[in-house]
């Protein structure tokens, strides 16, 4: 394990990737520094807004993403985790451009649904408007039998999108109430669990009382996938 | 600001440098991702134990520290923060070996004492046995008129050293009581404030009720120094 170095392409947003580092550390079984996972975090919050690029003709983030991947390659990393769901809209061109395996956040979320024993059937997914519009989770989870309910466009505009912006502006506490309301609405429509499919969302949800149904924290899910990679003796 | 990239030489311990990233983000005034500070965190928990090297003839950490500095240089960083107090025992050879300015954690702590209005006179300093033995704070703060009280050797062996190890093993909650007891003992002996001069210590202290006297969190102090560097238009 000691010689495998994890690369983290982060900064999208910066608080989410910082929290990814915290959770990666706390979820790693270790008794001393030297048993933790060597990691290089490339936190580049200058990457152009992924949602604006996908939905509004904003600047393409791919060049900045590829710069980060090259930086992680040069640093000696053996695999890459990207704690930003929307950035996975560029997964294919990123994976084509690097020899490093990229751990896919939707696969990590699916593994966490299984870990929590969530049976096939209706689940909820919250995310940026771009993540939902591109069907990242709807397509990624359909094969395993999970049917994704998503917030209505009114719920997105009134609750989810503003709350994500609050977290990016460091107003984490203010994000709890709108995010919890949107998650409860999905549960009321039949979701057996809710995937927090934008890494800002678990930061807001953690600022208040726990929700009374299973949630998949995609920061934690990706951290668990990264630990699995680092600890597998014969992994990629 | 946007083109200045902060380098963080971390992993000593990994939870402290992850928390440094969280605090760096939360202390930065920003309304959206793109206003945060681009940062590369080189989190290498394999760096040999600093205290064992200084006090017990353990393996020299300097080669690993220099590898990290070279990685941060190659990544395009413009300055380096090291969220590990004991590693500052190798400050001079590190600064000699890199063209990047290293932000000194003791200077950051002094700036935070001033920010909190702590007058010259007796203050307390907690840290690893190595940090205290090398006089990092005692010498670094004497010129400004702060006289450093340190825990007794019995307090170190019974309270501070085991609590630091608890944090490194992810048992943060268990570290609060012994660390708070050691800090209160310094206050009882006349300390007007207590410097948490090991970056594991503020993690433990944050796990319980706030102490009834000023404390300098060296994670926060170093984050404030880094933000000052990043935001200064004409800085080094």
Tab-separated table of C-alpha atoms in Angstrom:
chain	number	residue	atom	x	y	z
A	1	UNK	CA	0.000	0.000	0.000
A	2	UNK	CA	2.690	2.467	1.046
A	3	UNK	CA	3.893	3.098	-2.480
A	4	UNK	CA	0.488	3.755	-4.042
A	5	UNK	CA	-0.237	7.478	-4.217
A	6	UNK	CA	-3.814	8.667	-4.711
A	7	UNK	CA	-4.441	11.698	-6.887
A	8	UNK	CA	-7.403	13.933	-6.164
A	9	UNK	CA	-8.581	16.329	-8.847
A	10	UNK	CA	-10.394	18.844	-6.684
A	11	UNK	CA	-11.347	22.418	-6.054
A	12	UNK	CA	-14.823	21.804	-7.500
A	13	UNK	CA	-15.728	23.105	-4.997
A	14	UNK	CA	-12.771	23.570	-2.699
A	15	UNK	CA	-14.701	22.813	0.491
A	16	UNK	CA	-15.915	19.526	-0.951
A	17	UNK	CA	-12.410	18.402	-1.845
A	18	UNK	CA	-11.071	19.484	1.565
A	19	UNK	CA	-13.841	17.472	3.200
A	20	UNK	CA	-12.974	14.549	0.915
A	21	UNK	CA	-9.462	14.625	2.413
A	22	UNK	CA	-10.909	14.650	5.948
A	23	UNK	CA	-13.226	11.731	5.252
A	24	UNK	CA	-10.536	9.784	3.371
A	25	UNK	CA	-8.375	10.074	6.486
A	26	UNK	CA	-11.089	9.259	9.031
A	27	UNK	CA	-12.371	6.256	7.041
A	28	UNK	CA	-8.864	4.769	6.686
A	29	UNK	CA	-8.006	2.221	9.375
A	30	UNK	CA	-4.677	3.480	10.720
A	31	UNK	CA	-2.836	3.726	14.020
A	32	UNK	CA	-0.168	6.225	12.993
A	33	UNK	CA	0.670	8.716	10.230
A	34	UNK	CA	2.672	6.211	8.210
A	35	UNK	CA	-0.355	3.898	7.766
A	36	UNK	CA	-2.445	6.561	6.011
A	37	UNK	CA	-2.716	6.894	2.219
A	38	UNK	CA	-0.236	9.185	0.444
A	39	UNK	CA	-2.332	11.632	-1.541
A	40	UNK	CA	-1.822	14.620	-3.796
A	41	UNK	CA	-4.782	16.995	-3.913
A	42	UNK	CA	-4.803	19.284	-6.931
A	43	UNK	CA	-7.372	21.824	-5.740
A	44	UNK	CA	-8.007	24.167	-8.630
A	45	UNK	CA	-11.130	26.241	-8.012
A	46	UNK	CA	-10.391	28.178	-11.217
A	47	UNK	CA	-11.829	25.313	-13.321
A	48	UNK	CA	-14.675	26.947	-15.263
A	49	UNK	CA	-18.133	26.285	-13.850
A	50	UNK	CA	-19.236	22.839	-15.001
A	51	UNK	CA	-22.954	23.545	-14.887
A	52	UNK	CA	-22.633	26.773	-16.880
A	53	UNK	CA	-20.587	24.934	-19.502
A	54	UNK	CA	-23.060	22.086	-19.831
A	55	UNK	CA	-26.292	24.067	-19.768
A	56	UNK	CA	-25.449	27.632	-20.679
A	57	UNK	CA	-22.663	27.646	-23.216
A	58	UNK	CA	-20.090	28.690	-20.595
A	59	UNK	CA	-16.356	28.154	-20.947
A	60	UNK	CA	-15.293	24.524	-21.445
A	61	UNK	CA	-13.705	23.122	-18.250
A	62	UNK	CA	-11.940	20.267	-20.048
A	63	UNK	CA	-8.589	22.034	-20.626
A	64	UNK	CA	-8.326	22.903	-16.928
A	65	UNK	CA	-9.319	19.347	-15.964
A	66	UNK	CA	-6.626	17.925	-18.240
A	67	UNK	CA	-4.027	20.301	-16.754
A	68	UNK	CA	-4.881	18.906	-13.347
A	69	UNK	CA	-4.594	15.329	-14.551
A	70	UNK	CA	-1.167	16.056	-16.014
A	71	UNK	CA	-0.123	17.571	-12.683
A	72	UNK	CA	-1.253	14.436	-10.833
A	73	UNK	CA	0.553	12.205	-13.321
A	74	UNK	CA	3.757	14.208	-12.841
A	75	UNK	CA	3.381	13.923	-9.071
A	76	UNK	CA	3.546	10.137	-9.313
A	77	UNK	CA	-0.088	9.284	-8.602
A	78	UNK	CA	-1.447	5.841	-9.451
A	79	UNK	CA	-5.174	6.610	-9.707
A	80	UNK	CA	-7.456	9.650	-9.595
A	81	UNK	CA	-10.567	10.487	-7.615
A	82	UNK	CA	-12.644	13.537	-8.601
A	83	UNK	CA	-14.920	14.748	-5.788
A	84	UNK	CA	-17.229	16.663	-8.155
A	85	UNK	CA	-20.190	14.867	-9.690
A	86	UNK	CA	-20.805	17.359	-12.511
A	87	UNK	CA	-17.191	17.052	-13.686
A	88	UNK	CA	-17.997	13.401	-14.450
A	89	UNK	CA	-19.843	14.742	-17.494
A	90	UNK	CA	-16.323	14.935	-18.950
A	91	UNK	CA	-15.313	11.456	-17.684
A	92	UNK	CA	-14.780	9.900	-21.112
A	93	UNK	CA	-12.438	12.566	-22.529
A	94	UNK	CA	-10.557	12.704	-19.229
A	95	UNK	CA	-10.104	8.932	-19.082
A	96	UNK	CA	-8.997	8.914	-22.717
A	97	UNK	CA	-6.400	11.583	-21.991
A	98	UNK	CA	-4.683	9.919	-19.017
A	99	UNK	CA	-3.096	6.547	-18.365
A	100	UNK	CA	-4.247	6.797	-14.717
A	101	UNK	CA	-7.480	4.985	-13.853
A	102	UNK	CA	-10.180	7.414	-12.717
A	103	UNK	CA	-12.483	6.105	-9.982
A	104	UNK	CA	-16.041	6.873	-11.183
A	105	UNK	CA	-18.200	8.590	-8.563
A	106	UNK	CA	-21.430	6.960	-9.814
A	107	UNK	CA	-19.891	3.506	-9.415
A	108	UNK	CA	-18.804	4.534	-5.933
A	109	UNK	CA	-22.368	5.667	-5.160
A	110	UNK	CA	-23.747	2.342	-6.442
A	111	UNK	CA	-21.343	0.468	-4.184
A	112	UNK	CA	-22.547	2.558	-1.257
A	113	UNK	CA	-26.212	1.833	-2.058
A	114	UNK	CA	-25.327	-1.874	-1.947
A	115	UNK	CA	-23.309	-1.413	1.286
A	116	UNK	CA	-26.384	0.183	2.870
A	117	UNK	CA	-28.657	-2.576	1.598
A	118	UNK	CA	-30.863	-0.352	-0.580
A	119	UNK	CA	-32.918	-2.711	-2.755
A	120	UNK	CA	-33.598	-2.045	-6.442
A	121	UNK	CA	-36.559	0.246	-7.001
A	122	UNK	CA	-37.179	3.961	-6.695
A	123	UNK	CA	-34.467	6.113	-5.168
A	124	UNK	CA	-33.931	9.868	-5.225
A	125	UNK	CA	-31.012	11.753	-6.693
A	126	UNK	CA	-30.125	15.349	-5.964
A	127	UNK	CA	-27.431	17.163	-7.912
A	128	UNK	CA	-26.668	20.184	-10.011
A	129	UNK	CA	-29.050	20.939	-12.857
A	130	UNK	CA	-26.328	19.789	-15.234
A	131	UNK	CA	-25.772	16.452	-13.478
A	132	UNK	CA	-29.499	15.738	-13.603
A	133	UNK	CA	-29.891	16.971	-17.201
A	134	UNK	CA	-27.106	14.738	-18.488
A	135	UNK	CA	-28.641	11.707	-16.756
A	136	UNK	CA	-25.399	10.817	-14.967
A	137	UNK	CA	-27.168	8.848	-12.242
A	138	UNK	CA	-30.377	7.975	-14.093
A	139	UNK	CA	-28.372	6.121	-16.771
A	140	UNK	CA	-25.589	4.951	-14.481
A	141	UNK	CA	-27.874	3.253	-11.961
A	142	UNK	CA	-30.648	1.945	-14.227
A	143	UNK	CA	-28.737	-1.220	-15.109
A	144	UNK	CA	-28.669	-2.274	-11.463
A	145	UNK	CA	-32.418	-1.715	-11.085
A	146	UNK	CA	-32.492	1.608	-9.276
A	147	UNK	CA	-34.984	4.069	-10.776
A	148	UNK	CA	-33.975	7.645	-10.112
A	149	UNK	CA	-36.502	10.249	-9.017
A	150	UNK	CA	-35.167	13.783	-9.284
A	151	UNK	CA	-36.375	17.114	-7.864
A	152	UNK	CA	-38.876	19.073	-9.932
A	153	UNK	CA	-37.662	22.121	-11.812
A	154	UNK	CA	-39.401	24.275	-9.219
A	155	UNK	CA	-37.608	22.454	-6.388
A	156	UNK	CA	-34.325	22.826	-8.233
A	157	UNK	CA	-34.758	26.580	-8.711
A	158	UNK	CA	-36.107	27.270	-5.231
A	159	UNK	CA	-34.105	24.809	-3.097
A	160	UNK	CA	-31.249	22.794	-4.571
A	161	UNK	CA	-29.457	25.222	-6.882
A	162	UNK	CA	-29.413	28.117	-4.370
A	163	UNK	CA	-28.260	25.779	-1.576
A	164	UNK	CA	-25.306	24.510	-3.641
A	165	UNK	CA	-24.302	28.143	-4.218
A	166	UNK	CA	-24.531	28.826	-0.468
A	167	UNK	CA	-22.016	26.038	0.256
A	168	UNK	CA	-19.635	27.336	-2.404
A	169	UNK	CA	-19.805	30.733	-0.646
A	170	UNK	CA	-18.972	29.077	2.740
A	171	UNK	CA	-22.533	29.520	4.086
A	172	UNK	CA	-22.914	25.843	4.930
A	173	UNK	CA	-25.457	26.146	7.728
A	174	UNK	CA	-27.905	28.064	5.537
A	175	UNK	CA	-27.876	25.201	3.028
A	176	UNK	CA	-29.361	22.610	5.372
A	177	UNK	CA	-33.049	23.562	5.363
A	178	UNK	CA	-33.555	23.787	1.574
A	179	UNK	CA	-31.549	20.603	0.928
A	180	UNK	CA	-33.400	18.670	3.622
A	181	UNK	CA	-36.733	19.876	2.211
A	182	UNK	CA	-35.808	18.687	-1.284
A	183	UNK	CA	-34.641	15.302	0.026
A	184	UNK	CA	-37.822	14.832	2.080
A	185	UNK	CA	-39.905	15.632	-0.992
A	186	UNK	CA	-38.170	12.819	-2.898
A	187	UNK	CA	-38.776	10.403	-0.018
A	188	UNK	CA	-42.441	11.451	0.067
A	189	UNK	CA	-42.694	10.575	-3.633
A	190	UNK	CA	-41.423	7.050	-2.936
A	191	UNK	CA	-37.620	7.221	-2.871
A	192	UNK	CA	-36.199	4.547	-0.545
A	193	UNK	CA	-32.882	6.380	-0.316
A	194	UNK	CA	-31.484	9.654	-1.620
A	195	UNK	CA	-28.139	10.024	-3.368
A	196	UNK	CA	-26.505	13.371	-2.570
A	197	UNK	CA	-25.112	13.564	-6.104
A	198	UNK	CA	-23.254	16.857	-5.817
A	199	UNK	CA	-20.375	17.028	-3.354
A	200	UNK	CA	-21.606	20.338	-1.920
A	201	UNK	CA	-24.865	18.703	-0.813
A	202	UNK	CA	-23.507	16.407	1.940
A	203	UNK	CA	-21.719	19.420	3.446
A	204	UNK	CA	-25.060	21.201	3.808
A	205	UNK	CA	-26.926	18.090	4.970
A	206	UNK	CA	-24.300	17.516	7.682
A	207	UNK	CA	-25.109	20.934	9.173
A	208	UNK	CA	-28.445	19.789	10.626
A	209	UNK	CA	-30.306	16.761	11.999
A	210	UNK	CA	-29.855	13.451	10.183
A	211	UNK	CA	-32.538	12.592	7.638
A	212	UNK	CA	-34.890	9.683	8.519
A	213	UNK	CA	-34.018	7.592	5.426
A	214	UNK	CA	-30.771	6.278	3.912
A	215	UNK	CA	-28.641	8.828	2.104
A	216	UNK	CA	-25.568	8.247	-0.031
A	217	UNK	CA	-22.908	10.864	0.700
A	218	UNK	CA	-20.909	10.913	-2.527
A	219	UNK	CA	-17.871	12.351	-0.719
A	220	UNK	CA	-17.804	9.338	1.605
A	221	UNK	CA	-18.644	6.922	-1.196
A	222	UNK	CA	-15.724	8.140	-3.298
A	223	UNK	CA	-13.417	8.068	-0.260
A	224	UNK	CA	-14.382	4.425	0.368
A	225	UNK	CA	-13.654	3.604	-3.278
A	226	UNK	CA	-10.255	5.301	-3.005
A	227	UNK	CA	-9.380	3.393	0.163
A	228	UNK	CA	-10.376	0.173	-1.589
A	229	UNK	CA	-8.034	1.034	-4.450
A	230	UNK	CA	-5.166	1.942	-2.129
A	231	UNK	CA	-5.557	-1.158	0.007
A	232	UNK	CA	-6.001	-3.712	-2.794
A	233	UNK	CA	-2.647	-5.486	-3.112
A	234	UNK	CA	-3.014	-6.197	-6.818
A	235	UNK	CA	-5.200	-3.312	-7.950
A	236	UNK	CA	-4.823	-1.208	-11.073
B	1	UNK	CA	-4.640	36.414	-6.851
B	2	UNK	CA	-5.974	33.886	-9.332
B	3	UNK	CA	-2.554	32.927	-10.637
B	4	UNK	CA	-0.901	32.397	-7.246
B	5	UNK	CA	-0.941	28.733	-6.290
B	6	UNK	CA	-0.367	27.743	-2.669
B	7	UNK	CA	1.641	24.618	-1.925
B	8	UNK	CA	0.904	22.627	1.214
B	9	UNK	CA	3.494	20.135	2.428
B	10	UNK	CA	1.260	17.905	4.504
B	11	UNK	CA	0.435	14.450	5.723
B	12	UNK	CA	2.081	15.183	9.083
B	13	UNK	CA	-0.453	14.138	10.186
B	14	UNK	CA	-2.927	13.620	7.354
B	15	UNK	CA	-5.960	14.723	9.367
B	16	UNK	CA	-4.238	17.983	10.314
B	17	UNK	CA	-3.455	18.806	6.693
B	18	UNK	CA	-6.985	17.874	5.579
B	19	UNK	CA	-8.360	20.163	8.268
B	20	UNK	CA	-5.922	22.858	7.105
B	21	UNK	CA	-7.599	22.660	3.674
B	22	UNK	CA	-11.046	22.971	5.277
B	23	UNK	CA	-10.048	25.986	7.355
B	24	UNK	CA	-8.176	27.605	4.456
B	25	UNK	CA	-11.396	27.399	2.462
B	26	UNK	CA	-13.747	28.559	5.217
B	27	UNK	CA	-11.515	31.501	6.202
B	28	UNK	CA	-11.226	32.726	2.582
B	29	UNK	CA	-13.771	35.397	1.674
B	30	UNK	CA	-15.375	34.021	-1.500
B	31	UNK	CA	-18.752	33.876	-3.178
B	32	UNK	CA	-18.021	31.140	-5.707
B	33	UNK	CA	-15.471	28.434	-6.479
B	34	UNK	CA	-13.374	30.645	-8.729
B	35	UNK	CA	-12.649	33.118	-5.881
B	36	UNK	CA	-10.982	30.480	-3.705
B	37	UNK	CA	-7.208	29.908	-3.580
B	38	UNK	CA	-5.708	27.341	-5.970
B	39	UNK	CA	-3.783	24.900	-3.794
B	40	UNK	CA	-1.762	21.744	-4.204
B	41	UNK	CA	-1.656	19.571	-1.085
B	42	UNK	CA	1.201	17.087	-1.032
B	43	UNK	CA	-0.028	14.801	1.731
B	44	UNK	CA	2.739	12.313	2.407
B	45	UNK	CA	2.130	10.496	5.688
B	46	UNK	CA	5.168	8.315	4.942
B	47	UNK	CA	7.509	11.104	6.085
B	48	UNK	CA	9.478	9.534	8.963
B	49	UNK	CA	8.293	10.518	12.433
B	50	UNK	CA	9.705	13.946	13.263
B	51	UNK	CA	9.724	13.480	17.015
B	52	UNK	CA	11.478	10.113	16.818
B	53	UNK	CA	14.120	11.631	14.549
B	54	UNK	CA	14.758	14.606	16.800
B	55	UNK	CA	14.724	12.848	20.157
B	56	UNK	CA	15.361	9.190	19.523
B	57	UNK	CA	17.738	8.803	16.622
B	58	UNK	CA	14.933	7.798	14.247
B	59	UNK	CA	15.129	8.054	10.475
B	60	UNK	CA	15.831	11.552	9.149
B	61	UNK	CA	12.665	13.063	7.603
B	62	UNK	CA	14.557	15.673	5.570
B	63	UNK	CA	14.871	13.652	2.325
B	64	UNK	CA	11.094	13.034	2.287
B	65	UNK	CA	10.412	16.703	3.078
B	66	UNK	CA	12.654	17.779	0.197
B	67	UNK	CA	10.898	15.347	-2.181
B	68	UNK	CA	7.623	17.029	-1.262
B	69	UNK	CA	9.055	20.492	-1.852
B	70	UNK	CA	10.299	19.444	-5.272
B	71	UNK	CA	6.825	18.101	-6.070
B	72	UNK	CA	5.239	21.413	-5.079
B	73	UNK	CA	7.789	23.355	-7.145
B	74	UNK	CA	7.025	21.185	-10.162
B	75	UNK	CA	3.290	21.748	-9.655
B	76	UNK	CA	3.773	25.490	-10.090
B	77	UNK	CA	3.289	26.615	-6.494
B	78	UNK	CA	4.425	30.078	-5.418
B	79	UNK	CA	4.808	29.531	-1.660
B	80	UNK	CA	4.618	26.673	0.823
B	81	UNK	CA	2.734	26.167	4.077
B	82	UNK	CA	3.626	23.197	6.304
B	83	UNK	CA	0.845	22.327	8.775
B	84	UNK	CA	3.189	20.420	11.115
B	85	UNK	CA	4.981	22.284	13.874
B	86	UNK	CA	7.659	19.659	14.533
B	87	UNK	CA	8.680	19.643	10.858
B	88	UNK	CA	9.718	23.281	11.380
B	89	UNK	CA	12.745	21.862	13.175
B	90	UNK	CA	14.030	21.338	9.613
B	91	UNK	CA	12.944	24.809	8.438
B	92	UNK	CA	16.439	26.096	7.645
B	93	UNK	CA	17.561	23.197	5.437
B	94	UNK	CA	14.158	23.156	3.709
B	95	UNK	CA	14.240	26.890	3.008
B	96	UNK	CA	17.818	26.601	1.749
B	97	UNK	CA	16.806	23.821	-0.622
B	98	UNK	CA	13.863	25.576	-2.314
B	99	UNK	CA	13.348	28.864	-4.090
B	100	UNK	CA	9.758	28.949	-2.787
B	101	UNK	CA	9.170	31.015	0.353
B	102	UNK	CA	8.011	28.847	3.261
B	103	UNK	CA	5.467	30.493	5.579
B	104	UNK	CA	6.788	29.875	9.133
B	105	UNK	CA	4.172	28.480	11.506
B	106	UNK	CA	5.675	30.234	14.564
B	107	UNK	CA	5.431	33.607	12.810
B	108	UNK	CA	1.830	32.732	11.943
B	109	UNK	CA	1.153	31.909	15.606
B	110	UNK	CA	2.721	35.214	16.696
B	111	UNK	CA	0.483	37.089	14.258
B	112	UNK	CA	-2.516	35.283	15.731
B	113	UNK	CA	-1.497	36.178	19.298
B	114	UNK	CA	-1.407	39.830	18.173
B	115	UNK	CA	-4.742	39.458	16.338
B	116	UNK	CA	-6.301	38.170	19.570
B	117	UNK	CA	-4.724	41.000	21.596
B	118	UNK	CA	-2.608	38.766	23.841
B	119	UNK	CA	-0.187	41.107	25.635
B	120	UNK	CA	3.483	40.229	26.205
B	121	UNK	CA	4.041	38.119	29.305
B	122	UNK	CA	3.514	34.474	30.179
B	123	UNK	CA	1.720	32.254	27.685
B	124	UNK	CA	1.506	28.485	27.414
B	125	UNK	CA	2.714	26.307	24.555
B	126	UNK	CA	1.701	22.719	23.958
B	127	UNK	CA	3.403	20.606	21.321
B	128	UNK	CA	5.260	17.402	20.683
B	129	UNK	CA	8.163	16.606	22.984
B	130	UNK	CA	10.476	17.427	20.078
B	131	UNK	CA	8.916	20.825	19.382
B	132	UNK	CA	9.266	21.770	23.038
B	133	UNK	CA	12.792	20.328	23.367
B	134	UNK	CA	14.083	22.263	20.376
B	135	UNK	CA	12.624	25.506	21.785
B	136	UNK	CA	10.761	26.312	18.568
B	137	UNK	CA	8.239	28.576	20.307
B	138	UNK	CA	10.311	29.541	23.363
B	139	UNK	CA	12.995	31.051	21.113
B	140	UNK	CA	10.670	32.180	18.355
B	141	UNK	CA	8.370	34.207	20.623
B	142	UNK	CA	10.856	35.540	23.206
B	143	UNK	CA	11.855	38.503	21.062
B	144	UNK	CA	8.268	39.789	21.061
B	145	UNK	CA	8.032	39.510	24.840
B	146	UNK	CA	6.008	36.331	25.229
B	147	UNK	CA	7.475	33.952	27.832
B	148	UNK	CA	6.520	30.368	27.091
B	149	UNK	CA	5.378	28.015	29.828
B	150	UNK	CA	5.357	24.371	28.747
B	151	UNK	CA	3.794	21.248	30.242
B	152	UNK	CA	5.831	19.309	32.777
B	153	UNK	CA	7.458	16.083	31.684
B	154	UNK	CA	4.826	14.224	33.689
B	155	UNK	CA	2.021	16.120	31.896
B	156	UNK	CA	3.682	15.398	28.553
B	157	UNK	CA	3.937	11.663	29.233
B	158	UNK	CA	0.481	11.304	30.758
B	159	UNK	CA	-1.587	13.756	28.706
B	160	UNK	CA	-0.108	15.483	25.646
B	161	UNK	CA	1.946	12.785	23.935
B	162	UNK	CA	-0.754	10.069	24.183
B	163	UNK	CA	-3.435	12.518	22.995
B	164	UNK	CA	-1.436	13.437	19.889
B	165	UNK	CA	-1.151	9.725	19.095
B	166	UNK	CA	-4.922	9.318	19.547
B	167	UNK	CA	-5.580	11.968	16.884
B	168	UNK	CA	-3.125	10.343	14.479
B	169	UNK	CA	-5.095	7.097	14.966
B	170	UNK	CA	-8.406	8.918	14.182
B	171	UNK	CA	-9.607	8.801	17.817
B	172	UNK	CA	-10.181	12.538	17.967
B	173	UNK	CA	-12.874	12.595	20.645
B	174	UNK	CA	-10.698	10.705	23.111
B	175	UNK	CA	-8.018	13.382	22.783
B	176	UNK	CA	-10.111	16.230	24.191
B	177	UNK	CA	-9.985	15.511	27.924
B	178	UNK	CA	-6.206	15.063	28.285
B	179	UNK	CA	-5.446	18.049	26.036
B	180	UNK	CA	-7.904	20.289	27.867
B	181	UNK	CA	-6.418	19.211	31.216
B	182	UNK	CA	-2.910	20.092	30.056
B	183	UNK	CA	-4.052	23.482	28.718
B	184	UNK	CA	-5.898	24.296	31.953
B	185	UNK	CA	-2.789	23.425	33.947
B	186	UNK	CA	-0.795	25.984	31.938
B	187	UNK	CA	-3.478	28.621	32.515
B	188	UNK	CA	-3.450	27.814	36.238
B	189	UNK	CA	0.305	28.461	36.262
B	190	UNK	CA	-0.214	31.922	34.787
B	191	UNK	CA	-0.485	31.512	31.006
B	192	UNK	CA	-2.706	34.243	29.513
B	193	UNK	CA	-3.207	32.225	26.339
B	194	UNK	CA	-2.189	28.781	25.113
B	195	UNK	CA	-0.619	28.073	21.739
B	196	UNK	CA	-1.725	24.685	20.361
B	197	UNK	CA	1.713	24.166	18.832
B	198	UNK	CA	1.126	20.778	17.237
B	199	UNK	CA	-1.473	20.582	14.480
B	200	UNK	CA	-3.069	17.461	15.995
B	201	UNK	CA	-3.901	19.376	19.187
B	202	UNK	CA	-6.561	21.767	17.780
B	203	UNK	CA	-8.341	18.750	16.278
B	204	UNK	CA	-8.655	17.229	19.748
B	205	UNK	CA	-9.522	20.523	21.440
B	206	UNK	CA	-12.318	21.112	18.889
B	207	UNK	CA	-13.987	17.867	19.994
B	208	UNK	CA	-15.214	19.329	23.299
B	209	UNK	CA	-16.304	22.555	25.002
B	210	UNK	CA	-14.296	25.698	24.252
B	211	UNK	CA	-11.568	26.548	26.764
B	212	UNK	CA	-12.154	29.663	28.936
B	213	UNK	CA	-8.985	31.477	27.800
B	214	UNK	CA	-7.526	32.475	24.417
B	215	UNK	CA	-5.980	29.680	22.382
B	216	UNK	CA	-3.966	29.900	19.187
B	217	UNK	CA	-5.000	27.169	16.759
B	218	UNK	CA	-1.872	26.760	14.625
B	219	UNK	CA	-3.919	25.258	11.767
B	220	UNK	CA	-6.044	28.404	11.604
B	221	UNK	CA	-3.056	30.689	12.154
B	222	UNK	CA	-1.176	29.131	9.234
B	223	UNK	CA	-4.298	29.268	7.058
B	224	UNK	CA	-4.649	33.001	7.796
B	225	UNK	CA	-0.992	33.518	6.858
B	226	UNK	CA	-1.535	31.624	3.600
B	227	UNK	CA	-4.613	33.677	2.730
B	228	UNK	CA	-2.601	36.829	3.430
B	229	UNK	CA	0.088	35.627	1.036
B	230	UNK	CA	-2.428	34.697	-1.667
B	231	UNK	CA	-4.348	37.959	-1.418
B	232	UNK	CA	-1.361	40.337	-1.237
B	233	UNK	CA	-1.065	41.879	-4.725
B	234	UNK	CA	2.691	42.353	-4.592
B	235	UNK	CA	3.754	39.556	-2.286
B	236	UNK	CA	6.667	37.213	-2.692
